[in-house]
Amino acid sequence: MGTVRLTMAQALVRFLANQYTERDGNEQRFFTGCFGIFGHGNVAGVGQALLEYAEDLTYYQARNEQAMVHTATAYARQKNRLQTLACTSSIGPGATNMVTGAALATINRLPVLLLPGDVFASRSPDPVLQQLEAPHDGDLSVNDAFRPVSRYWDRINRPEQIIPSALAAMRVLTSPAETGAVTLALPQDVQAEAFDYPEELFGRRVWRITRPVPDAAEIERAADLIRRSRRLMIVAGGGTIYSEATEVLRRFAERTGIPVGETQAGKGSMPYDHPLALGAVGATGTFAANRAAREADLVIGVGTRWSDFTTASKTAFQNPDIRFVNVNIAGLDAVKHAGIRLVGDARATLEALDVALAGYEVEAAYREASRKANGEWDAEVQRLYSLDHRPLPAQSEVIGTVNSFSEPEDVVVCAAGSMPGDLHKLWRTRDPKGYHVEYGYSCMGYEIPGGLGIKMAAPEREVYVMIGDGSYLMMNAEIVTSIQEDRKLTIVLVDNSGFSSIGSLSRSVGAQGFGTQYRYRKNGSIGLDTEDSPGGILPVDLAKNAESLGAHVIRAGSIGELKGALAEAKDVYRTVVIHIAVDRYEGVPDYESFWDVPVAEVSGMESVNAAYAEYTENKRAERRYL
Ligand SMILES: Cc1ncc(C[n+]2csc(CCOP(=O)(O)OP(=O)(O)O)c2C)c(N)n1
Ligand SMILES: [Mg+2]
């Protein structure tokens, strides 16, 4: 084969267009496009290449670099990590805007390729516009900020260097154990420099995603332990869904009688009405799952990284003899809580475990207790769905109304505020891909760009973006992009005029809701969270804002009007924003759980001292699981 003379950016675009993944015999393109915002750091390099090779790799224009990374990440999650999008930015602020997105992708173990522009490799025009000058280090640029939040990072200082770096990037992106954000920083001069690239670089390349199984001896050890335990529970995490293990999990649970709790990323692993589904577990868990967790002597974690929300800050599992079995593709997670390490693909490992446990099932009474708990929990959900709270409805009623209106295959998306916890408890999931709450980074602003990524990945599903006013204010510009791309979102903007989740968290630590509402500053005081706070509420009209961005806006003044709005929205072809105000204080309770947020040890405020006393008491339940 010969060579082909291309710029580094042209070579990279052509390479990206020819990468495929394959799992279970299904092949698909890995990069279906490239999001970008151009500036002097990428316009002549990657920008020119995307124009020249527009038929090979589709370009999508975004409004905010952080948001476009969220879009790409949500897309990858909806595609179970088998496909993703690349993101190109200029140098400087365009690049660093992507750092938050990179952290989110890496923490959630989702593949995304970031291509920030970088300062001249030649250094000749230094300092170029937006260049950081470090007096002690000539090789430092703002792109070094991507290092801790990337699973692979490189700076491409010569055009031919893209050959090994692009391959290394693909290795990491397509490895379920290693994946996350990959950053290739592209100096603006090198992007436009030519090299004679080997033609093989641009051939179709298939990255096979296999289903490794753990060592047989470890499976036996786990099976032995399971047989010897009496109160068992499965905790299903995101890995269950990414590995498409939900069917196998359901059969395994039915055959053995072991009930299943779900993490945020794992919610949807079981249909909500399955007799062995205990629902959400941990700090935002149901009483059904949290009671089972408290007593359990053996917990099988499947594809979970055991975050503090899942373990209720290590208070969820109180049996002194608790042991863990961790089914996980990543050694990092499999080793947690001194568990038996079943390092492997979730689906293949559950199948192997099922064979090793032939003939085993839990006691009939234990199975029956799970069925009963499932029913009792759903009655609680129904109660919260139908509070009929006045004058403003409760958020739980909004959630119930959207859930009841949506089809099983529709997708709900959320990330931060009080809704993720409420959705974790209350959303009745009916499809493994119907629930998308980003709770690894819980990043305010993910909701709308994330919703766009989901809709791009699954245009046949309606996407319901549940967003608080705080998140909406932080990042709403991708409404414009959703209209540009003809990817309709139904955005339910749940307005309680402030950061209500942090308001209640603040009250629980004795800090009285300080700084969590939209209040005028008057007489030197920004209002505390009390009725007589000076200044009053700021005159913010978010519905008007959504209108100005081109969305079809519906103002719903009650739950009845919300039902009508959802029906109207279904027939609108472009992005809809339904605005509804809710009661800020009518929250969903916690169900026998704890979340460790430290309280001031000394204070002149009585509210803080009372909170500290309660905190020290609760904290005593924390365990180490060694
Ligand atoms: C980017 C970012 N900044 C800060 C936080 C901390 N935080 C979590 S929820 C929240 C308030 C969210 O307000 P809103 O979207 O209105 O939801 P609500 O709490 O009112 O339900 C804040 C500030 C965060 N999660 N993400
Ligand atoms: Mg709010």
XYZ file of C-alpha atoms and ligand atoms in Angstrom:
653
model
C 0.000 0.000 0.000
C 1.068 3.545 -0.589
C 0.864 6.733 1.308
C -1.503 9.651 1.210
C -0.456 13.223 1.916
C -2.862 14.834 4.386
C -2.780 17.339 7.183
C -2.768 15.831 10.638
C -6.369 16.985 11.166
C -7.486 15.503 7.844
C -5.808 12.220 8.733
C -7.495 12.177 12.131
C -10.958 12.850 10.699
C -10.545 10.112 8.106
C -9.271 7.719 10.767
C -12.202 8.439 13.103
C -14.701 7.848 10.313
C -13.429 4.282 9.868
C -13.497 2.951 13.429
C -16.084 0.315 14.302
C -17.031 -1.688 17.365
C -18.428 -5.193 17.408
C -20.160 -7.056 20.239
C -22.232 -10.228 19.959
C -21.806 -10.122 16.188
C -23.231 -6.615 15.753
C -20.988 -4.037 14.132
C -21.465 -0.310 14.256
C -19.479 2.835 13.565
C -17.872 4.033 16.752
C -17.908 7.760 15.943
C -21.087 8.854 14.243
C -20.074 12.504 14.190
C -18.112 15.330 15.705
C -19.460 18.208 17.781
C -17.517 21.415 17.716
C -17.170 25.127 18.254
C -14.510 26.788 16.157
C -11.919 29.398 17.052
C -8.410 30.211 15.895
C -7.205 27.027 17.593
C -9.115 24.592 15.362
C -10.714 26.453 12.463
C -7.965 25.809 9.936
C -7.081 22.347 11.207
C -9.941 20.154 12.403
C -12.494 22.678 11.062
C -11.093 22.541 7.541
C -10.816 18.751 7.713
C -14.446 18.352 8.818
C -15.496 20.485 5.849
C -13.411 18.565 3.321
C -14.482 15.168 4.676
C -18.026 16.169 5.626
C -19.409 13.024 4.008
C -17.228 10.798 6.152
C -17.896 12.417 9.519
C -20.913 14.620 10.262
C -20.212 17.916 11.984
C -22.645 19.213 14.638
C -22.477 22.807 15.800
C -22.930 23.268 19.557
C -23.477 26.360 21.716
C -21.245 25.581 24.683
C -18.218 23.276 24.805
C -19.104 21.767 28.181
C -22.583 21.038 26.900
C -21.370 19.328 23.735
C -19.289 16.930 25.810
C -22.404 16.133 27.859
C -24.306 15.483 24.631
C -21.616 13.103 23.390
C -21.471 11.356 26.775
C -25.230 10.881 27.018
C -25.195 9.549 23.481
C -22.539 6.999 24.452
C -24.533 5.948 27.520
C -27.704 5.472 25.515
C -25.671 3.360 23.054
C -24.285 1.210 25.881
C -20.763 2.535 25.137
C -20.665 0.948 21.678
C -20.849 4.306 19.893
C -19.964 7.878 20.719
C -19.184 11.314 19.269
C -15.965 13.338 19.116
C -15.729 16.961 20.280
C -13.436 19.631 18.828
C -12.700 22.986 20.452
C -10.410 25.937 20.010
C -7.587 26.617 22.454
C -7.931 28.312 25.835
C -11.473 28.848 27.140
C -13.058 26.630 24.494
C -10.763 23.843 25.622
C -11.128 24.328 29.364
C -14.900 24.523 29.014
C -14.669 20.819 28.161
C -12.839 19.855 31.366
C -16.060 19.479 33.384
C -17.519 17.320 30.632
C -14.395 15.176 30.642
C -14.648 14.621 34.384
C -18.293 13.633 34.067
C -17.552 11.110 31.312
C -14.609 9.585 33.139
C -16.426 9.293 36.457
C -19.408 7.671 34.761
C -17.096 5.366 32.747
C -18.447 6.593 29.428
C -16.354 6.982 26.271
C -15.908 10.403 24.699
C -13.079 11.737 22.525
C -12.003 15.326 23.163
C -9.874 17.245 20.688
C -8.985 20.585 22.269
C -6.800 22.881 20.206
C -3.450 23.720 21.776
C -0.774 26.415 21.509
C 1.796 26.343 18.675
C 4.150 23.384 18.918
C 6.719 25.588 17.146
C 6.280 28.148 19.952
C 7.144 30.835 17.371
C 4.262 33.329 17.868
C 4.128 32.844 21.662
C 2.194 33.937 23.578
C -0.662 33.327 21.199
C -4.127 34.664 22.064
C -5.478 32.683 25.080
C -2.121 31.031 25.864
C -1.218 30.391 29.494
C 2.374 31.446 30.193
C 4.003 29.363 32.898
C 7.333 30.897 33.903
C 8.667 27.575 35.166
C 7.498 25.193 32.433
C 7.658 25.745 28.675
C 5.668 22.588 27.971
C 2.586 23.484 30.024
C -0.728 24.636 28.566
C -4.274 24.818 29.927
C -4.866 21.429 28.322
C -2.788 19.836 31.058
C -5.918 20.380 33.162
C -7.450 17.446 31.259
C -4.860 14.994 32.582
C -6.553 14.010 35.866
C -9.962 13.694 34.215
C -8.887 11.693 31.167
C -8.268 7.953 30.918
C -5.791 8.674 28.141
C -4.103 11.984 27.353
C -1.599 13.013 24.730
C -0.375 16.162 22.998
C 0.345 15.722 19.304
C 3.552 17.635 18.631
C 4.306 16.197 15.177
C 1.825 15.146 12.483
C 2.981 11.504 12.379
C 2.506 11.212 16.139
C -1.249 10.967 15.554
C -0.762 7.388 14.277
C 0.109 5.715 17.598
C -1.963 8.190 19.612
C -5.162 7.627 17.657
C -4.763 3.874 18.090
C -4.114 4.243 21.813
C -7.180 6.454 22.093
C -9.305 3.755 20.476
C -7.894 1.056 22.745
C -8.989 2.991 25.825
C -12.327 4.226 24.489
C -13.460 0.737 23.499
C -12.276 -0.991 26.666
C -15.227 -1.341 29.067
C -12.805 -1.493 31.987
C -10.728 1.520 31.030
C -13.102 3.792 29.199
C -13.826 7.428 29.960
C -12.735 10.706 28.423
C -9.780 10.531 26.055
C -8.046 13.824 25.290
C -5.802 14.436 22.319
C -4.549 18.008 22.579
C -3.876 19.309 19.075
C -1.444 22.250 18.692
C -2.945 24.612 16.166
C 0.046 24.576 13.811
C 0.427 20.786 13.848
C -3.258 20.292 12.936
C -2.550 21.979 9.598
C 0.818 20.325 8.863
C 1.058 17.621 6.198
C 2.583 14.145 6.344
C 2.651 11.127 4.030
C 0.362 8.802 6.014
C 0.267 5.060 5.307
C -3.011 4.150 3.597
C -3.613 1.326 6.109
C -4.334 3.950 8.719
C -7.601 4.742 6.978
C -8.866 1.191 6.511
C -11.942 -0.072 8.300
C -10.871 -1.139 11.780
C -13.111 -3.182 14.060
C -12.611 -3.087 17.823
C -14.116 -6.226 19.295
C -15.778 -5.901 22.674
C -15.623 -9.307 24.244
C -17.328 -10.829 27.255
C -14.576 -12.136 29.503
C -15.473 -14.425 32.416
C -13.713 -14.696 35.782
C -11.492 -17.538 36.803
C -13.581 -20.697 37.417
C -12.162 -21.060 40.939
C -13.419 -17.587 41.849
C -16.880 -18.395 40.500
C -16.855 -21.525 42.712
C -15.813 -19.530 45.772
C -18.590 -17.040 45.150
C -21.144 -19.808 44.605
C -20.042 -21.488 47.859
C -20.478 -18.281 49.780
C -23.883 -17.690 48.225
C -25.048 -21.180 49.196
C -23.939 -20.593 52.784
C -25.702 -17.222 53.107
C -29.316 -16.674 54.133
C -30.206 -13.072 53.451
C -28.973 -12.211 49.997
C -29.391 -9.232 47.810
C -28.185 -8.083 44.393
C -27.223 -4.455 43.795
C -27.444 -3.743 40.071
C -25.316 -0.870 38.780
C -24.778 0.770 35.401
C -22.560 -2.080 34.211
C -25.624 -4.346 34.204
C -27.243 -2.147 31.588
C -24.125 -1.388 29.515
C -23.394 -5.102 29.249
C -27.036 -5.768 28.248
C -27.298 -8.180 31.150
C -30.795 -7.228 32.305
C -32.563 -10.302 30.868
C -29.978 -12.640 32.354
C -30.206 -10.781 35.674
C -33.984 -11.173 35.745
C -33.765 -14.905 35.057
C -31.004 -15.319 37.651
C -33.094 -13.476 40.241
C -36.222 -15.479 39.423
C -34.443 -18.813 39.588
C -32.533 -18.107 42.806
C -35.103 -15.842 44.462
C -32.451 -13.203 45.270
C -34.053 -9.714 45.236
C -32.529 -6.781 43.356
C -31.842 -3.201 44.438
C -30.689 -0.624 41.931
C -28.145 2.211 41.862
C -28.863 5.402 39.904
C -26.986 4.168 36.816
C -28.450 0.688 37.283
C -32.073 1.751 37.606
C -34.096 0.009 34.944
C -32.190 -3.251 35.379
C -35.491 -4.737 36.585
C -39.030 -3.606 35.712
C -40.468 -1.754 38.700
C -43.350 -4.212 39.163
C -41.266 -7.376 39.222
C -41.859 -9.211 42.538
C -38.103 -9.325 43.173
C -37.512 -5.628 42.382
C -36.795 -3.651 45.544
C -36.061 -0.455 43.606
C -33.521 2.192 44.530
C -30.962 1.358 47.214
C -28.909 3.624 49.476
C -29.207 7.278 50.459
C -31.983 7.808 47.903
C -33.331 4.306 48.347
C -36.738 2.781 49.003
C -37.638 1.256 52.353
C -37.934 -2.055 50.532
C -34.310 -2.073 49.352
C -32.882 -0.375 52.426
C -34.434 -2.884 54.835
C -33.110 -5.794 52.780
C -29.688 -4.112 52.697
C -29.630 -3.536 56.452
C -30.111 -7.235 57.208
C -28.217 -8.755 54.276
C -25.373 -11.174 54.989
C -24.328 -11.338 51.333
C -24.572 -8.680 48.669
C -23.792 -9.356 45.029
C -22.815 -6.104 43.333
C -23.192 -6.227 39.563
C -21.472 -3.452 37.606
C -21.521 -0.975 40.474
C -18.720 1.279 41.697
C -20.260 1.460 45.181
C -20.608 5.241 45.433
C -21.546 6.803 48.768
C -25.122 7.238 47.583
C -25.396 3.506 46.930
C -23.961 2.508 50.313
C -25.664 5.384 52.184
C -22.129 6.438 53.127
C -21.395 2.900 54.280
C -24.367 2.707 56.635
C -26.679 0.695 54.373
C -25.322 -2.753 55.234
C -25.437 -3.341 58.994
C -25.175 -7.115 59.343
C -21.885 -7.712 61.227
C -21.204 -10.725 58.995
C -21.824 -8.903 55.710
C -19.789 -10.142 52.738
C -19.676 -8.893 49.161
C -19.309 -10.515 45.760
C -18.393 -7.970 43.089
C -19.152 -8.749 39.469
C -17.300 -6.054 37.561
C -15.295 -5.609 34.375
C -13.003 -3.172 36.207
C -10.583 -4.430 38.837
C -10.893 -1.056 40.577
C -14.512 -1.781 41.433
C -14.309 -5.552 41.864
C -11.897 -5.201 44.779
C -14.100 -2.851 46.818
C -15.523 -3.808 50.243
C -13.167 -6.773 50.423
C -15.474 -8.588 48.043
C -14.832 -11.783 46.136
C -13.586 -10.402 42.838
C -15.470 -11.629 39.818
C -13.662 -9.595 37.191
C -15.573 -10.058 33.985
C -18.443 -9.012 31.796
C -21.671 -8.712 33.796
C -23.809 -10.834 31.488
C -21.309 -13.637 30.957
C -20.421 -13.707 34.665
C -24.051 -13.897 35.791
C -24.559 -16.761 33.353
C -21.543 -18.576 34.804
C -22.759 -17.946 38.342
C -26.174 -19.289 37.427
C -24.617 -22.553 36.222
C -22.472 -22.830 39.341
C -25.578 -22.339 41.509
C -27.679 -25.014 39.804
C -30.405 -26.215 42.160
C -29.916 -23.369 44.629
C -32.636 -20.989 45.711
C -33.415 -18.863 48.749
C -35.990 -19.919 51.333
C -39.574 -19.480 50.191
C -40.317 -17.053 53.024
C -37.455 -14.788 51.929
C -38.749 -14.723 48.362
C -42.225 -13.952 49.648
C -40.928 -11.091 51.828
C -39.413 -9.464 48.740
C -42.673 -9.730 46.829
C -44.498 -8.127 49.713
C -41.934 -5.335 50.018
C -42.251 -4.577 46.313
C -46.007 -4.130 46.686
C -45.729 -2.014 49.822
C -43.220 0.250 48.159
C -45.384 0.746 45.098
C -48.252 1.786 47.350
C -45.963 4.482 48.775
C -45.103 5.612 45.233
C -48.800 5.832 44.431
C -49.387 7.908 47.553
C -46.670 10.391 46.552
C -47.934 10.506 42.962
C -51.377 11.596 44.170
C -50.814 14.027 47.048
C -53.057 16.684 45.535
C -50.961 19.330 47.250
C -52.266 22.943 47.127
C -51.908 25.668 46.090
C -48.772 24.477 44.298
C -48.351 20.794 43.461
C -45.572 18.697 44.970
C -42.668 17.629 42.779
C -43.598 13.975 43.324
C -46.934 14.624 41.595
C -45.133 16.121 38.595
C -42.924 13.034 38.423
C -45.963 10.768 38.685
C -47.803 12.651 35.964
C -44.886 12.477 33.530
C -44.311 8.824 34.357
C -47.952 7.894 33.826
C -48.113 9.813 30.548
C -44.876 8.470 29.062
C -44.562 5.217 27.139
C -42.398 2.421 28.579
C -39.646 2.974 26.002
C -39.495 6.748 26.501
C -36.489 8.125 28.368
C -36.418 10.373 31.422
C -33.225 12.366 31.965
C -31.994 14.334 34.979
C -28.728 15.025 36.786
C -28.790 17.392 39.755
C -31.053 18.981 42.351
C -33.820 17.335 44.317
C -35.179 15.433 41.343
C -32.505 12.735 40.944
C -33.269 11.395 44.422
C -37.024 11.633 43.879
C -36.762 9.959 40.469
C -34.531 7.225 41.877
C -37.223 6.424 44.426
C -40.372 7.117 42.448
C -39.881 6.615 38.697
C -41.548 3.404 37.588
C -39.052 1.987 35.088
C -40.356 -0.327 32.436
C -37.413 -0.475 30.027
C -33.663 -0.794 30.750
C -32.924 2.294 28.637
C -35.841 4.356 29.932
C -34.084 5.954 32.900
C -31.053 8.198 32.470
C -30.015 10.058 35.599
C -26.396 11.192 35.575
C -25.395 10.772 39.201
C -21.690 10.007 39.020
C -20.867 13.724 38.687
C -24.418 15.003 39.308
C -23.606 17.947 37.119
C -26.102 20.796 36.995
C -26.645 21.625 33.349
C -26.276 18.086 32.003
C -30.022 17.688 31.552
C -30.700 19.506 28.258
C -27.475 18.644 26.400
C -27.752 15.108 27.795
C -31.315 14.879 26.541
C -30.112 15.936 23.104
C -27.500 13.159 23.096
C -30.148 10.596 24.062
C -32.502 11.798 21.337
C -29.688 11.608 18.760
C -28.970 8.045 19.913
C -32.616 6.963 20.049
C -34.779 9.199 17.835
C -37.671 6.748 18.098
C -38.080 7.417 21.833
C -39.634 10.514 23.381
C -37.103 12.153 25.675
C -38.446 13.786 28.855
C -35.896 16.167 30.323
C -36.746 16.812 33.976
C -34.897 19.938 34.987
C -34.894 22.280 37.993
C -34.763 26.051 37.606
C -31.171 26.109 38.885
C -29.919 23.616 36.314
C -31.956 25.347 33.631
C -30.296 28.689 34.364
C -26.878 27.112 34.309
C -27.136 25.531 30.876
C -30.097 25.976 28.558
C -28.449 27.006 25.277
C -28.564 23.536 23.754
C -32.297 24.051 23.288
C -31.114 25.961 20.218
C -29.013 22.996 19.099
C -31.912 20.578 19.567
C -34.012 22.751 17.260
C -31.145 23.085 14.771
C -30.727 19.310 14.641
C -34.466 18.603 14.567
C -34.149 16.462 17.693
C -37.209 17.207 19.732
C -37.030 17.205 23.506
C -39.885 17.548 25.950
C -38.375 19.593 28.752
C -40.340 19.697 32.000
C -38.996 22.715 33.856
C -39.817 22.224 37.516
C -39.540 25.652 39.076
C -39.225 26.138 42.835
C -37.355 29.456 42.560
C -34.038 28.297 43.872
C -31.722 25.491 44.860
C -34.278 23.619 46.893
C -32.209 20.443 47.341
C -29.315 22.390 48.772
C -31.806 24.453 50.791
C -32.957 21.354 52.653
C -29.421 20.012 52.887
C -28.402 23.373 54.334
C -31.202 23.232 56.912
C -30.174 19.691 57.850
C -26.646 20.918 58.664
C -28.017 23.860 60.629
C -27.209 26.477 57.970
C -30.846 27.572 57.555
C -31.090 27.427 53.775
C -28.562 30.243 53.408
C -27.887 31.313 49.837
C -30.257 28.933 48.112
C -33.101 31.145 46.892
C -33.321 33.841 44.244
C -33.563 36.927 46.408
C -32.686 40.572 45.948
C -29.818 41.881 48.026
C -31.335 44.649 50.150
C -29.956 46.472 53.142
C -26.759 44.466 52.813
C -28.580 41.168 53.382
C -29.262 38.334 51.011
C -32.372 36.682 52.309
C -32.263 33.650 54.539
C -34.740 30.942 53.668
C -37.602 32.331 55.752
C -40.956 33.853 54.905
C -40.013 37.322 56.101
C -36.663 37.460 54.310
C -35.995 41.018 53.067
C -35.903 41.649 49.375
C -38.345 39.131 48.029
C -38.036 36.786 45.081
C -36.253 37.940 41.920
C -38.492 38.515 38.880
C -37.230 35.574 36.833
C -39.429 34.244 34.005
C -37.814 31.097 32.684
C -40.681 30.281 30.341
C -40.022 33.545 28.500
C -36.374 32.613 28.279
C -37.239 29.271 26.689
C -39.523 31.027 24.200
C -36.696 33.305 23.142
C -34.541 30.275 22.304
C -37.168 28.980 19.891
C -38.856 26.339 22.035
C -42.600 25.760 22.005
C -43.500 26.812 25.545
C -46.488 25.724 27.621
C -47.162 27.161 31.070
C -48.878 24.617 33.308
C -50.492 26.004 36.445
C -51.637 22.707 37.946
C -51.291 18.948 37.607
C -54.421 18.943 35.442
C -52.813 21.481 33.123
C -49.587 19.477 33.114
C -51.507 16.471 31.767
C -52.914 18.629 28.986
C -49.490 20.106 28.292
C -47.902 16.664 27.928
C -50.594 15.655 25.450
C -50.122 18.888 23.500
C -46.334 18.466 23.572
C -46.552 15.036 22.008
C -47.954 16.536 18.801
C -45.440 19.384 18.546
C -42.582 18.709 16.141
C -39.919 20.825 17.854
C -38.535 21.078 21.371
C -41.180 21.852 23.969
C -40.617 23.435 27.363
C -43.399 22.860 29.894
C -43.015 25.235 32.795
C -44.578 24.253 36.121
C -44.087 25.786 39.551
C -43.955 23.398 42.512
C -43.967 23.746 46.287
C -40.390 24.192 47.389
C -40.831 22.506 50.769
C -42.991 19.505 49.866
C -40.158 17.024 49.398
C -40.054 13.240 49.272
C -38.758 11.829 52.574
C -35.686 9.658 53.049
C -36.388 6.028 53.785
C -34.195 4.743 56.574
C -31.001 6.084 55.074
C -28.144 8.486 55.674
C -25.755 10.573 53.589
C -22.543 11.820 55.148
C -22.253 15.604 54.794
C -20.089 17.067 57.567
C -21.549 19.566 60.032
C -19.555 22.378 61.701
C -18.041 21.013 64.914
C -18.229 24.377 66.695
C -20.609 27.270 66.143
C -22.399 30.056 67.967
C -25.598 29.024 66.187
C -28.005 26.721 68.017
C -29.297 25.223 64.730
C -25.757 24.103 63.896
C -25.100 22.621 67.333
C -28.312 20.615 67.164
C -27.424 19.379 63.669
C -23.940 18.428 64.852
C -25.316 16.305 67.687
C -27.586 14.448 65.280
C -24.782 14.079 62.755
C -22.361 12.468 65.223
C -25.113 10.054 66.246
C -25.884 9.056 62.637
C -22.240 8.755 61.706
C -21.738 6.003 64.273
C -23.499 3.645 61.892
C -20.712 3.986 59.299
C -18.869 0.739 58.647
C -15.645 -0.077 56.839
C -16.486 -3.394 55.154
C -13.024 -4.861 55.513
C -22.321 22.321 38.360
C -22.847 22.125 39.723
N -22.734 23.090 40.649
C -23.227 22.911 41.892
C -23.827 21.751 42.239
C -24.374 21.589 43.663
N -25.842 21.555 43.569
C -26.497 20.385 43.539
S -28.113 20.584 43.344
C -28.005 22.253 43.322
C -29.226 23.096 43.142
C -30.038 22.704 41.951
O -31.118 23.588 41.795
P -32.339 23.212 40.878
O -31.860 22.742 39.560
O -33.284 24.339 40.880
O -32.978 21.943 41.584
P -33.693 21.888 43.030
O -32.613 21.656 44.018
O -34.402 23.171 43.261
O -34.584 20.723 42.930
C -26.679 22.634 43.485
C -26.239 24.052 43.549
C -23.899 20.744 41.247
N -24.441 19.558 41.486
N -23.438 20.967 40.000
Mg -34.961 24.680 41.979
